[in-house]
Short mmCIF file of C-alpha atoms in Angstrom, two decimals:
data_model
loop_
_atom_site.label_atom_id
_atom_site.label_comp_id
_atom_site.label_asym_id
_atom_site.label_seq_id
_atom_site.Cartn_x
_atom_site.Cartn_y
_atom_site.Cartn_z
CA MET Q 1101 -6.50 -1.53 19.36
CA TYR Q 1102 -9.62 0.74 18.71
CA ARG Q 1103 -12.25 -0.95 16.66
CA THR Q 1104 -12.76 1.96 14.44
CA ILE Q 1105 -11.32 5.96 14.50
CA ARG Q 1106 -14.38 8.69 13.85
CA ARG Q 1107 -14.18 12.29 13.38
CA THR Q 1108 -15.76 14.17 15.34
CA PRO Q 1109 -16.78 17.53 15.77
CA ARG Q 1110 -16.01 19.77 18.37
CA PRO Q 1111 -17.09 18.44 21.96
CA GLY Q 1112 -18.82 22.04 23.54
CA ARG Q 1113 -19.04 20.97 26.98
CA ALA Q 1114 -18.09 16.99 26.87
CA ARG Q 1115 -15.02 16.91 27.79
CA PRO Q 1116 -12.01 14.83 26.34
CA ASP Q 1117 -9.62 11.69 27.62
CA ALA Q 1118 -7.24 13.32 26.24
CA LEU Q 1119 -5.14 16.37 24.78
CA ALA Q 1120 -2.55 16.22 21.93
CA LEU Q 1121 -0.48 18.89 21.13
CA PHE Q 1122 2.05 18.74 18.24
CA LEU Q 1123 4.81 20.56 19.01
CA PHE Q 1124 8.27 21.48 17.10
CA GLU Q 1125 12.01 20.62 18.59
CA GLY Q 1126 13.41 23.87 20.30
CA ALA Q 1127 10.65 25.80 21.92
CA ASP Q 1128 11.03 26.80 25.38
CA THR Q 1129 8.13 28.64 25.70
CA VAL Q 1130 4.75 28.49 24.98
CA PRO Q 1131 3.46 29.30 21.86
CA ALA Q 1132 0.49 32.04 21.76
CA ASP Q 1133 -2.02 29.95 19.70
CA TYR Q 1134 -0.74 26.85 22.57
CA GLN Q 1135 -1.86 29.33 25.84
CA PRO Q 1136 -5.36 28.69 26.26
CA TRP Q 1137 -4.94 25.12 26.29
CA ASP Q 1138 -2.08 25.56 28.79
CA ASP Q 1139 -4.69 27.99 31.06
CA ARG Q 1140 -6.90 25.15 31.12
CA LEU Q 1141 -4.42 22.90 31.90
CA ASP Q 1142 -2.49 24.49 35.06
CA ASN Q 1143 0.62 25.37 32.95
CA ALA Q 1144 1.70 21.61 32.59
CA LEU Q 1145 3.01 22.34 29.12
CA ALA Q 1146 5.41 25.31 30.41
CA ASP Q 1147 6.11 22.92 33.22
CA LEU Q 1148 7.02 20.47 30.63
CA LEU Q 1149 9.11 22.61 28.81
CA ARG Q 1150 11.12 24.07 31.53
CA ARG Q 1151 12.13 20.35 32.22
CA PRO Q 1152 16.11 19.69 30.85
CA GLU Q 1153 14.89 16.31 30.15
CA PHE Q 1154 12.11 17.32 27.45
CA THR Q 1155 12.13 16.83 24.02
CA ALA Q 1156 10.38 17.54 21.51
CA ALA Q 1157 12.77 15.23 18.85
CA ARG Q 1158 10.80 13.58 15.77
CA GLY Q 1159 8.36 11.02 16.85
CA THR Q 1160 8.28 11.35 20.36
CA VAL Q 1161 5.54 11.43 22.16
CA THR Q 1162 5.39 12.99 25.54
CA PRO Q 1163 2.45 12.26 28.59
CA ALA Q 1164 2.03 14.86 31.21
CA TYR Q 1165 -0.89 14.75 33.64
CA PRO Q 1166 -1.84 17.85 34.17
CA ALA Q 1167 -4.30 18.90 37.70
CA ALA Q 1168 -7.03 20.37 35.60
CA GLY Q 1169 -8.93 20.02 31.89
CA ALA Q 1170 -8.24 17.01 30.36
CA ASP Q 1171 -7.30 13.22 32.06
CA ARG Q 1172 -4.09 13.91 29.68
CA LEU Q 1173 -2.20 15.68 27.65
CA PHE Q 1174 0.46 14.28 25.13
CA VAL Q 1175 2.67 16.64 23.64
CA CYS Q 1176 4.22 15.33 20.41
CA GLY Q 1177 7.78 15.77 18.98
CA LEU Q 1178 7.86 17.14 15.00
CA GLY Q 1179 11.43 17.41 15.36
CA LYS Q 1180 13.42 20.14 14.18
CA PRO Q 1181 11.64 22.98 11.55
CA GLU Q 1182 14.02 22.98 9.60
CA ARG Q 1183 14.10 19.43 8.85
CA PHE Q 1184 10.21 19.17 9.22
CA ASP Q 1185 8.15 17.42 6.12
CA ALA Q 1186 5.03 15.88 6.35
CA ASN Q 1187 6.83 12.02 7.56
CA ALA Q 1188 7.51 14.09 10.59
CA LEU Q 1189 3.86 14.42 11.40
CA ARG Q 1190 2.46 10.72 10.30
CA ALA Q 1191 5.08 9.84 12.64
CA ALA Q 1192 4.38 11.40 15.44
CA ALA Q 1193 0.63 10.80 14.85
CA ALA Q 1194 1.44 7.54 14.93
CA ARG Q 1195 2.92 7.40 18.29
CA LEU Q 1196 0.42 9.14 19.27
CA LEU Q 1197 -2.51 6.54 18.12
CA ARG Q 1198 -0.51 4.12 19.84
CA ALA Q 1199 0.02 5.97 22.81
CA ALA Q 1200 -3.81 6.93 23.21
CA ALA Q 1201 -4.62 3.55 22.81
CA ALA Q 1202 -2.42 1.98 25.45
CA ALA Q 1203 -3.76 4.70 27.56
CA GLY Q 1204 -7.58 3.79 27.01
CA VAL Q 1205 -8.17 7.08 25.98
CA GLN Q 1206 -11.19 7.39 23.89
CA ARG Q 1207 -12.25 10.92 23.12
CA LEU Q 1208 -8.82 12.59 21.84
CA GLU Q 1209 -8.45 16.48 20.87
CA VAL Q 1210 -5.68 17.36 18.80
CA ALA Q 1211 -4.34 20.63 17.89
CA CYS Q 1212 -1.33 21.70 15.69
CA PRO Q 1213 0.98 25.05 16.22
CA ALA Q 1214 0.28 27.54 13.84
CA GLU Q 1215 4.17 27.64 12.88
CA LEU Q 1216 2.94 24.28 10.75
CA HIS Q 1217 0.85 25.59 8.96
CA ASP Q 1218 3.42 27.76 6.84
CA LYS Q 1219 4.95 24.07 6.22
CA LEU Q 1220 1.88 22.10 4.81
CA ASP Q 1221 -1.23 23.64 3.61
CA ALA Q 1222 -4.60 22.29 5.62
CA GLU Q 1223 -5.00 19.77 3.14
CA GLN Q 1224 -1.52 17.89 3.52
CA ALA Q 1225 -1.68 18.35 7.45
CA GLY Q 1226 -4.66 16.47 7.82
CA LEU Q 1227 -4.17 13.98 5.34
CA ALA Q 1228 -0.69 13.46 7.30
CA LEU Q 1229 -2.52 13.21 10.66
CA GLY Q 1230 -4.78 10.78 9.38
CA ASP Q 1231 -1.76 8.91 7.92
CA GLY Q 1232 -0.63 8.49 10.90
CA PHE Q 1233 -2.91 7.26 13.10
CA ALA Q 1234 -4.48 5.07 9.64
CA ILE Q 1235 -1.17 3.45 9.62
CA ALA Q 1236 -0.82 2.83 13.58
CA HIS Q 1237 -4.33 0.88 13.61
CA PHE Q 1238 -3.21 -1.85 12.39
CA ASP Q 1239 -2.64 -5.07 14.81
CA PHE Q 1240 -2.45 -8.76 13.40
CA ASP Q 1241 -2.98 -10.76 16.18
CA ALA Q 1242 -5.72 -13.23 14.54
CA PHE Q 1243 -3.55 -16.21 14.60
CA LYS Q 1244 -2.73 -15.71 18.39
CA GLY Q 1245 -2.76 -19.08 20.67
CA ALA Q 1246 -3.33 -19.91 23.93
CA ALA Q 1247 0.41 -18.70 24.60
CA GLY Q 1248 -0.37 -15.04 23.17
CA GLN Q 1249 -3.07 -14.78 25.91
CA PRO Q 1250 -3.54 -13.02 29.01
CA ASP Q 1251 -2.01 -15.11 31.60
CA ALA Q 1252 -5.71 -16.97 33.41
CA LYS Q 1253 -4.62 -14.66 36.88
CA ALA Q 1254 -4.14 -11.73 35.16
CA LYS Q 1255 -6.33 -9.06 34.74
CA THR Q 1256 -9.06 -9.23 31.44
CA PRO Q 1257 -7.92 -6.71 28.82
CA PRO Q 1258 -11.03 -4.37 27.64
CA LYS Q 1259 -13.31 -5.16 24.95
CA PRO Q 1260 -12.25 -2.92 21.63
CA VAL Q 1261 -13.67 0.55 21.74
CA ASP Q 1262 -13.71 3.45 19.11
CA LEU Q 1263 -11.72 6.66 18.76
CA HIS Q 1264 -13.32 9.79 18.59
CA VAL Q 1265 -11.02 12.49 17.53
CA THR Q 1266 -11.48 16.21 17.70
CA LEU Q 1267 -9.39 18.71 15.53
CA ASP Q 1268 -9.51 21.58 13.52
CA ARG Q 1269 -12.22 22.10 11.09
CA ALA Q 1270 -9.82 22.90 8.39
CA LEU Q 1271 -7.76 19.64 8.76
CA ALA Q 1272 -11.48 17.30 8.00
CA ALA Q 1273 -11.18 16.56 4.49
CA GLY Q 1274 -7.65 15.45 4.85
CA PHE Q 1275 -7.70 13.52 8.01
CA ASP Q 1276 -11.08 11.78 6.86
CA ARG Q 1277 -9.35 10.84 3.23
CA ALA Q 1278 -7.10 9.56 4.52
CA LEU Q 1279 -8.79 7.39 7.10
CA ALA Q 1280 -10.83 6.18 3.87
CA VAL Q 1281 -7.53 5.02 2.32
CA GLY Q 1282 -6.11 3.41 5.40
CA GLU Q 1283 -9.02 0.70 5.39
CA GLY Q 1284 -7.51 0.19 2.28
CA GLN Q 1285 -4.11 -0.44 3.35
CA HIS Q 1286 -5.01 -1.91 6.68
CA THR Q 1287 -6.55 -4.35 3.93
CA ALA Q 1288 -3.65 -5.02 2.11
CA ARG Q 1289 -1.37 -5.48 5.14
CA THR Q 1290 -3.95 -7.84 6.74
CA LEU Q 1291 -3.78 -10.35 3.93
CA ALA Q 1292 0.16 -10.02 2.93
CA ALA Q 1293 0.27 -11.07 7.11
CA THR Q 1294 -1.95 -14.92 7.23
CA PRO Q 1295 0.02 -17.29 6.29
CA PRO Q 1296 0.22 -19.25 3.24
CA ASN Q 1297 -1.92 -22.23 4.63
CA VAL Q 1298 -4.51 -20.13 4.62
CA ALA Q 1299 -4.23 -17.07 2.07
CA ASN Q 1300 -3.89 -19.72 -0.45
CA PRO Q 1301 -5.24 -18.41 -4.01
CA ARG Q 1302 -8.42 -19.58 -3.48
CA TYR Q 1303 -8.45 -17.51 0.01
CA ILE Q 1304 -7.53 -14.08 -2.21
CA VAL Q 1305 -10.25 -14.93 -4.65
CA ASP Q 1306 -12.82 -15.36 -2.33
CA HIS Q 1307 -11.68 -12.44 -0.38
CA CYS Q 1308 -11.70 -9.92 -3.56
CA ARG Q 1309 -15.65 -11.27 -4.53
CA LYS Q 1310 -16.72 -10.37 -0.82
CA LEU Q 1311 -14.91 -6.91 -0.67
CA ALA Q 1312 -16.34 -6.53 -3.89
CA ARG Q 1313 -19.93 -7.02 -2.62
CA LYS Q 1314 -19.36 -4.68 0.10
CA THR Q 1315 -17.87 -1.86 -1.62
CA GLY Q 1316 -19.49 -1.49 -5.30
CA LEU Q 1317 -16.88 -2.83 -7.11
CA ARG Q 1318 -17.50 -5.16 -9.73
CA CYS Q 1319 -15.49 -8.60 -9.30
CA THR Q 1320 -14.62 -11.35 -12.29
CA VAL Q 1321 -12.41 -14.44 -12.06
CA ILE Q 1322 -10.21 -15.94 -14.83
CA ASP Q 1323 -10.03 -19.26 -13.09
CA ALA Q 1324 -6.93 -22.07 -14.04
CA LYS Q 1325 -9.37 -23.65 -16.83
CA LYS Q 1326 -9.91 -20.78 -18.47
CA ALA Q 1327 -6.24 -19.10 -17.81
CA GLU Q 1328 -5.21 -21.77 -20.09
CA GLN Q 1329 -8.02 -21.73 -23.04
CA LEU Q 1330 -6.76 -17.99 -22.79
CA GLY Q 1331 -3.25 -18.91 -23.76
CA MET Q 1332 -2.13 -17.56 -19.99
CA GLY Q 1333 1.23 -20.29 -20.13
CA GLY Q 1334 2.79 -18.00 -17.31
CA ILE Q 1335 -0.53 -18.02 -14.94
CA THR Q 1336 -1.17 -21.64 -15.89
CA ALA Q 1337 2.63 -22.48 -15.24
CA VAL Q 1338 3.32 -21.14 -12.51
CA GLY Q 1339 0.52 -22.22 -10.64
CA ARG Q 1340 0.10 -25.52 -11.30
CA ALA Q 1341 1.62 -27.20 -8.71
CA GLY Q 1342 0.14 -24.74 -5.95
CA SER Q 1343 -1.93 -26.06 -3.33
CA THR Q 1344 -5.09 -24.36 -4.90
CA PRO Q 1345 -5.53 -23.56 -8.68
CA PRO Q 1346 -4.04 -20.28 -10.21
CA ALA Q 1347 -6.45 -17.46 -10.99
CA LEU Q 1348 -6.90 -13.97 -12.49
CA VAL Q 1349 -8.95 -11.78 -10.66
CA ALA Q 1350 -10.48 -8.31 -11.99
CA LEU Q 1351 -11.58 -5.84 -9.41
CA GLU Q 1352 -13.12 -2.84 -11.68
CA TRP Q 1353 -14.66 0.42 -10.84
CA PRO Q 1354 -16.54 2.57 -13.30
CA GLY Q 1355 -15.74 6.08 -12.17
CA ARG Q 1356 -18.96 6.11 -10.31
CA ALA Q 1357 -20.62 5.19 -7.62
CA ARG Q 1358 -22.26 1.87 -6.81
CA PRO Q 1359 -24.68 1.30 -4.50
CA SER Q 1360 -22.03 -1.05 -1.39
CA GLY Q 1361 -24.11 -4.88 -0.74
CA GLY Q 1362 -25.37 -4.77 -3.70
CA SER Q 1363 -24.62 -7.67 -6.81
CA GLY Q 1364 -21.72 -5.70 -7.67
CA ARG Q 1365 -23.28 -4.86 -11.29
CA ALA Q 1366 -23.16 -0.90 -12.55
CA ALA Q 1367 -26.18 1.29 -12.10
CA THR Q 1368 -28.40 1.56 -14.89
CA THR Q 1369 -28.70 4.94 -16.96
CA LYS Q 1370 -31.39 5.97 -19.06
CA LYS Q 1371 -28.85 6.54 -22.05
CA LYS Q 1372 -25.73 4.48 -22.30
CA GLN Q 1373 -22.53 5.92 -21.98
CA PRO Q 1374 -19.41 4.39 -24.07
CA PRO Q 1375 -16.87 2.99 -21.31
CA ALA Q 1376 -13.97 5.55 -20.64
CA SER Q 1377 -10.16 4.28 -20.68
CA PRO Q 1378 -9.14 3.33 -17.66
CA ILE Q 1379 -6.28 3.39 -15.15
CA LEU Q 1380 -5.32 -0.54 -14.94
CA LEU Q 1381 -3.25 -1.36 -11.90
CA VAL Q 1382 -1.95 -5.21 -11.86
CA GLY Q 1383 -0.26 -6.62 -8.79
CA LYS Q 1384 1.93 -9.82 -8.28
CA ALA Q 1385 0.21 -12.23 -5.99
CA VAL Q 1386 2.77 -14.97 -5.03
CA THR Q 1387 1.07 -16.79 -2.30
CA PHE Q 1388 3.86 -18.45 -0.86
CA ASP Q 1389 7.03 -18.66 -3.17
CA THR Q 1390 9.37 -21.90 -2.40
CA GLY Q 1391 11.63 -20.72 -6.10
CA GLY Q 1392 10.43 -23.87 -7.94
CA TYR Q 1393 12.90 -26.45 -8.32
CA SER Q 1394 15.21 -23.31 -8.52
CA LEU Q 1395 14.73 -23.49 -4.67
CA LYS Q 1396 15.21 -21.22 -2.65
CA VAL Q 1397 18.11 -21.81 0.10
CA GLY Q 1398 18.38 -21.48 3.82
CA GLY Q 1399 17.11 -18.57 5.67
CA ALA Q 1400 15.32 -16.91 1.78
CA MET Q 1401 12.34 -18.94 1.95
CA GLN Q 1402 11.42 -17.55 5.06
CA GLY Q 1403 8.83 -14.17 4.49
CA MET Q 1404 7.59 -15.69 1.18
CA LYS Q 1405 4.23 -15.09 2.30
CA TYR Q 1406 5.09 -10.90 1.64
CA ASP Q 1407 5.77 -12.17 -2.18
CA LYS Q 1408 1.77 -11.13 -2.34
CA CYS Q 1409 2.33 -7.80 -1.58
CA GLY Q 1410 2.56 -5.95 -5.02
CA GLY Q 1411 -1.16 -7.89 -5.98
CA MET Q 1412 -2.35 -7.33 -1.94
CA ALA Q 1413 -1.36 -3.02 -2.27
CA VAL Q 1414 -3.42 -3.42 -5.58
CA ILE Q 1415 -6.64 -5.04 -3.78
CA GLY Q 1416 -6.18 -2.32 -1.17
CA ALA Q 1417 -5.94 0.98 -3.62
CA MET Q 1418 -9.32 -0.52 -5.63
CA GLN Q 1419 -11.21 -0.83 -1.61
CA ALA Q 1420 -9.79 3.29 -1.35
CA VAL Q 1421 -11.34 3.98 -4.64
CA ALA Q 1422 -14.16 2.28 -3.97
CA ASN Q 1423 -14.56 4.03 -0.35
CA LEU Q 1424 -13.60 7.47 -2.13
CA LYS Q 1425 -15.78 7.41 -4.95
CA LEU Q 1426 -13.71 8.57 -7.38
CA ASP Q 1427 -15.27 9.75 -10.28
CA LEU Q 1428 -12.55 7.85 -12.94
CA PRO Q 1429 -12.57 4.11 -13.79
CA VAL Q 1430 -10.17 1.92 -12.43
CA VAL Q 1431 -9.82 -1.84 -13.40
CA GLY Q 1432 -6.77 -3.93 -10.98
CA LEU Q 1433 -6.19 -7.24 -11.91
CA VAL Q 1434 -3.78 -9.47 -9.74
CA PRO Q 1435 -2.95 -12.95 -10.81
CA VAL Q 1436 -2.85 -15.49 -7.88
CA VAL Q 1437 -0.75 -18.24 -7.54
CA GLU Q 1438 1.47 -20.50 -5.53
CA ASN Q 1439 4.96 -21.26 -6.45
CA MET Q 1440 5.05 -24.94 -5.27
CA ILE Q 1441 7.26 -28.10 -6.48
CA ASP Q 1442 5.28 -31.28 -7.77
CA GLU Q 1443 5.65 -33.67 -10.15
CA HIS Q 1444 3.27 -30.88 -12.32
CA ALA Q 1445 5.33 -28.03 -11.49
CA TYR Q 1446 7.29 -26.32 -14.34
CA ARG Q 1447 10.64 -26.82 -14.82
CA VAL Q 1448 13.95 -24.91 -16.18
CA ASP Q 1449 14.51 -25.65 -19.95
CA ASP Q 1450 10.31 -25.35 -20.00
CA ILE Q 1451 9.39 -22.73 -22.75
CA ILE Q 1452 5.82 -21.45 -22.61
CA THR Q 1453 3.70 -19.36 -24.68
CA LEU Q 1454 2.41 -16.07 -22.84
CA TYR Q 1455 -0.93 -14.38 -23.43
CA ASN Q 1456 0.44 -11.92 -26.29
CA GLY Q 1457 2.02 -14.91 -27.93
CA VAL Q 1458 5.45 -14.53 -26.81
CA THR Q 1459 7.38 -17.62 -25.83
CA VAL Q 1460 9.58 -17.53 -22.61
CA GLU Q 1461 12.14 -20.45 -22.28
CA ILE Q 1462 12.91 -21.01 -18.38
CA THR Q 1463 16.65 -20.01 -17.07
CA ASN Q 1464 15.05 -20.19 -13.41
CA THR Q 1465 12.04 -21.05 -11.81
CA ASP Q 1466 12.28 -18.84 -9.15
CA ALA Q 1467 11.72 -15.76 -11.73
CA GLU Q 1468 7.85 -16.15 -11.60
CA GLY Q 1469 6.82 -13.10 -10.75
CA ARG Q 1470 7.41 -11.22 -13.76
CA LEU Q 1471 5.90 -14.74 -15.47
CA ILE Q 1472 2.45 -14.02 -14.03
CA LEU Q 1473 2.84 -10.08 -14.06
CA ALA Q 1474 3.60 -10.55 -18.26
CA ASP Q 1475 0.05 -12.50 -18.61
CA ALA Q 1476 -1.79 -10.21 -16.95
CA LEU Q 1477 -0.27 -7.12 -18.67
CA ALA Q 1478 -0.78 -8.61 -21.93
CA TYR Q 1479 -4.43 -9.30 -21.34
CA GLY Q 1480 -5.36 -6.40 -19.40
CA THR Q 1481 -3.87 -3.80 -22.02
CA ARG Q 1482 -5.78 -5.21 -25.32
CA HIS Q 1483 -8.92 -6.12 -22.90
CA TYR Q 1484 -9.41 -2.70 -21.17
CA GLN Q 1485 -7.87 -0.27 -23.70
CA PRO Q 1486 -6.11 1.53 -20.71
CA ARG Q 1487 -4.65 5.28 -20.62
CA ALA Q 1488 -2.27 4.01 -18.52
CA VAL Q 1489 -0.81 1.27 -16.91
CA LEU Q 1490 0.60 0.75 -13.17
CA ASP Q 1491 2.60 -2.59 -11.58
CA LEU Q 1492 3.58 -3.30 -8.67
CA ALA Q 1493 5.81 -6.20 -7.51
CA THR Q 1494 8.07 -7.48 -5.58
CA LEU Q 1495 10.12 -8.79 -8.50
CA THR Q 1496 13.96 -8.86 -7.74
CA GLY Q 1497 16.01 -8.72 -4.86
CA GLY Q 1498 18.76 -7.03 -7.12
CA VAL Q 1499 16.29 -3.34 -6.23
CA VAL Q 1500 16.62 -4.79 -2.56
CA VAL Q 1501 20.78 -4.55 -3.44
CA ALA Q 1502 20.13 -1.03 -5.67
CA LEU Q 1503 18.04 0.86 -3.03
CA GLY Q 1504 17.57 -0.94 0.53
CA SER Q 1505 14.33 -0.39 2.04
CA TYR Q 1506 14.20 3.60 1.61
CA CYS Q 1507 12.48 3.40 -1.20
CA ALA Q 1508 10.48 1.69 -4.30
CA GLY Q 1509 12.20 1.28 -7.72
CA LEU Q 1510 10.29 3.20 -10.33
CA TRP Q 1511 10.63 2.58 -14.15
CA CYS Q 1512 8.68 4.93 -16.53
CA ASN Q 1513 8.40 5.79 -19.86
CA ASP Q 1514 5.92 8.76 -19.70
CA ASP Q 1515 7.07 11.84 -18.76
CA ASP Q 1516 3.04 12.98 -17.41
CA LEU Q 1517 2.92 9.76 -15.79
CA ARG Q 1518 6.23 10.32 -14.15
CA ARG Q 1519 5.44 13.48 -12.49
CA ARG Q 1520 2.14 12.28 -11.40
CA LEU Q 1521 3.67 9.52 -9.34
CA HIS Q 1522 6.63 11.86 -8.29
CA ALA Q 1523 3.83 14.37 -6.73
CA ALA Q 1524 1.79 11.50 -5.01
CA SER Q 1525 5.00 10.43 -3.85
CA GLU Q 1526 6.04 13.85 -2.62
CA ARG Q 1527 2.84 14.31 -0.57
CA THR Q 1528 2.12 10.47 0.38
CA GLY Q 1529 5.81 9.96 1.82
CA GLU Q 1530 5.67 6.70 -0.24
CA ARG Q 1531 9.20 7.46 -1.70
CA LEU Q 1532 9.91 6.24 -5.54
CA TRP Q 1533 13.39 6.21 -7.37
CA GLN Q 1534 13.30 6.32 -10.91
CA MET Q 1535 15.99 3.74 -12.90
CA PRO Q 1536 16.97 3.11 -16.18
CA LEU Q 1537 15.69 1.06 -18.67
CA TRP Q 1538 16.86 0.92 -22.84
CA ASP Q 1539 16.28 -1.00 -25.71
CA ASP Q 1540 20.27 -2.57 -24.56
CA HIS Q 1541 17.94 -4.16 -21.28
CA ARG Q 1542 15.57 -5.77 -23.75
CA ASP Q 1543 18.32 -7.58 -25.88
CA GLN Q 1544 19.80 -8.92 -22.88
CA MET Q 1545 16.07 -10.86 -22.08
CA LYS Q 1546 16.33 -12.32 -25.46
CA SER Q 1547 17.10 -16.31 -25.78
CA THR Q 1548 18.60 -18.57 -28.37
CA HIS Q 1549 15.04 -21.52 -28.57
CA ALA Q 1550 12.42 -18.81 -27.32
CA ASP Q 1551 11.85 -15.36 -28.05
CA LEU Q 1552 12.81 -14.43 -24.20
CA ALA Q 1553 14.29 -15.73 -20.81
CA ASN Q 1554 12.96 -15.24 -17.96
CA SER Q 1555 15.96 -14.41 -16.04
CA ALA Q 1556 19.31 -13.38 -17.39
CA ASP Q 1557 23.03 -12.91 -16.02
CA ARG Q 1558 23.46 -10.86 -12.90
CA GLU Q 1559 24.43 -7.37 -14.86
CA ALA Q 1560 21.88 -5.21 -14.66
CA HIS Q 1561 19.58 -7.25 -12.33
CA PRO Q 1562 16.76 -4.96 -10.59
CA ILE Q 1563 16.17 -3.83 -14.19
CA GLN Q 1564 15.98 -7.57 -16.01
CA GLY Q 1565 12.09 -7.42 -14.72
CA ALA Q 1566 11.52 -3.99 -16.01
CA ALA Q 1567 13.38 -5.69 -19.19
CA PHE Q 1568 11.02 -8.83 -19.58
CA LEU Q 1569 7.51 -6.36 -18.70
CA SER Q 1570 7.98 -3.89 -21.65
CA TYR Q 1571 7.17 -6.78 -23.90
CA PHE Q 1572 3.76 -7.36 -23.21
CA VAL Q 1573 2.48 -3.88 -22.43
CA GLY Q 1574 0.23 -2.81 -25.20
CA ASP Q 1575 -0.07 -4.41 -28.62
CA ARG Q 1576 2.87 -3.21 -30.07
CA ALA Q 1577 5.44 -4.61 -26.95
CA ALA Q 1578 6.66 -7.55 -28.29
CA THR Q 1579 8.72 -5.74 -30.79
CA GLU Q 1580 9.10 -2.56 -30.02
CA MET Q 1581 9.52 -0.63 -26.33
CA PRO Q 1582 5.82 0.54 -25.13
CA ARG Q 1583 4.42 3.20 -26.24
CA LEU Q 1584 1.38 3.19 -23.88
CA PRO Q 1585 2.35 5.06 -20.63
CA TRP Q 1586 3.64 2.52 -18.07
CA ALA Q 1587 4.72 2.20 -15.20
CA HIS Q 1588 6.38 -0.47 -13.00
CA LEU Q 1589 6.84 -0.62 -9.26
CA ASP Q 1590 9.26 -2.65 -7.49
CA ILE Q 1591 8.67 -2.62 -3.94
CA ALA Q 1592 10.87 -5.94 -2.92
CA GLY Q 1593 12.93 -3.47 -0.42
CA VAL Q 1594 9.10 -1.53 1.15
CA ALA Q 1595 6.58 -3.87 1.32
CA ALA Q 1596 7.86 -5.38 4.97
CA THR Q 1597 9.90 -4.47 7.65
CA LYS Q 1598 12.37 -6.51 9.35
CA GLY Q 1599 13.74 -5.05 11.93
CA ASP Q 1600 11.99 -3.44 14.84
CA THR Q 1601 10.38 -0.53 12.70
CA ASP Q 1602 11.06 0.81 9.45
CA LYS Q 1603 12.86 3.59 7.81
CA THR Q 1604 10.76 6.20 8.48
CA GLY Q 1605 9.38 5.40 12.50
CA LEU Q 1606 5.81 4.66 10.56
CA TYR Q 1607 6.11 0.70 10.58
CA PRO Q 1608 6.68 -2.19 12.93
CA LYS Q 1609 7.47 -5.38 11.79
CA GLY Q 1610 5.76 -6.42 9.10
CA PRO Q 1611 3.92 -5.39 5.88
CA THR Q 1612 3.61 -2.02 5.49
CA GLY Q 1613 0.92 -1.93 2.47
CA PHE Q 1614 3.08 0.30 0.58
CA GLY Q 1615 1.66 1.37 -2.76
CA VAL Q 1616 -1.58 2.00 -1.56
CA ARG Q 1617 -1.83 5.50 -0.49
CA LEU Q 1618 0.69 6.47 -3.06
CA LEU Q 1619 -2.31 4.75 -5.79
CA ALA Q 1620 -4.56 6.49 -3.96
CA ASP Q 1621 -3.50 9.99 -4.30
CA LEU Q 1622 -2.88 9.20 -7.97
CA LEU Q 1623 -5.93 8.11 -8.61
CA HIS Q 1624 -7.53 11.49 -6.77
CA ARG Q 1625 -5.88 13.47 -8.20
CA TRP Q 1626 -5.69 12.15 -11.96
#
């Protein structure tokens, strides 16, 4: 895979290694705007279109080898025009990037048909192209050992190189923004894939500190001792048996650029301005979830390193915010724990007190994510006084039963925030589906011997997590539905793919970094 992807100006006399032309399905003649390229390529595209086996189906990439011009031609399929959306362009771009990498291409010229701009504006098209390239630019092989290395007799693989991409100037701004956000998504996917014997709570804390120094974010950490002093009973109970202590990590962006590589402190000004209310992001990070004493059975424990994906998406989104240097204050809170078993582990029937004073009777130690999110939400809304709150979590298996792996579940109490999220979802292809949350659901979570139970019966199972969390969003949430604009995203079905690819054709088996592009787009346009 490539070391980096860079956009470069038009090459002039420099000849690209390859040319990529995007094409809609059903074309039997060369589009007029592509004719100059085809003339340069000795009619290679026209010859390809005449072949009966050729198709420009959605997401296909067909290589051709013209006698002159570029060394290679990649024809990238966008599918039928009437079914086209930005995800078709993302999928084709992702396949193109993988094909170019396999062919050793270092300089790639990209062209889109004029017909595309009738369906997407230039910014959207540039974003979709850049998204596809950034998504495909991920290869988690850090833990491949001797068996994963080439045979000693085989040719030594080439060292990673940079890919230089030339494309229409109108697409450049969207393309560059997608690559900047893609770095955050890459971080989220890498951390998610890192195994639990490495990526324990301490590892995540250390990574956040390094990221803050690199990007100009401010990182503060509430360690286990401080969390206990503050009354964060969820974080301390769930993380008590972990291999390393739990923590609550805060990554802060002030709404103006900070110098990277520095201390992470805000730049000083002559006159102090009152801080603006930030957008608060909260992400669940359970680095491994055994279920605790409510032990997961059979194969249900495999893949539980992905129970940290909500928190990793928040870390990746904060990196994207810093890369984009948004003029908007944003705070990311990541409660990070490991849910294990020993003589100190919390038990069923325990009653714990969370940060805002709400007591919880433990009915299931495998419903741990909502406990750590509750502390983070209660602390974050009180400490930062945000204008809006969004939390992401692989929270329930019920949301996967309800919605499959096609979209994330969305619970939102504010019409404006809901509209913003749905618009960002449409632009990024990270799909959401609105779910209900009523006072009846809050009542379902009440307990006999404490204020709440952390898990109720099976009715409305995917909604229970949101109902529980609603007690911790804002100062009055313990007694009434939150008034502060708040959205809860249950990403359990979309955080990682189990098969060869996901439903969009973009992601191979493994973590997707779902939420990074969605949040970055939302915040960019706030």
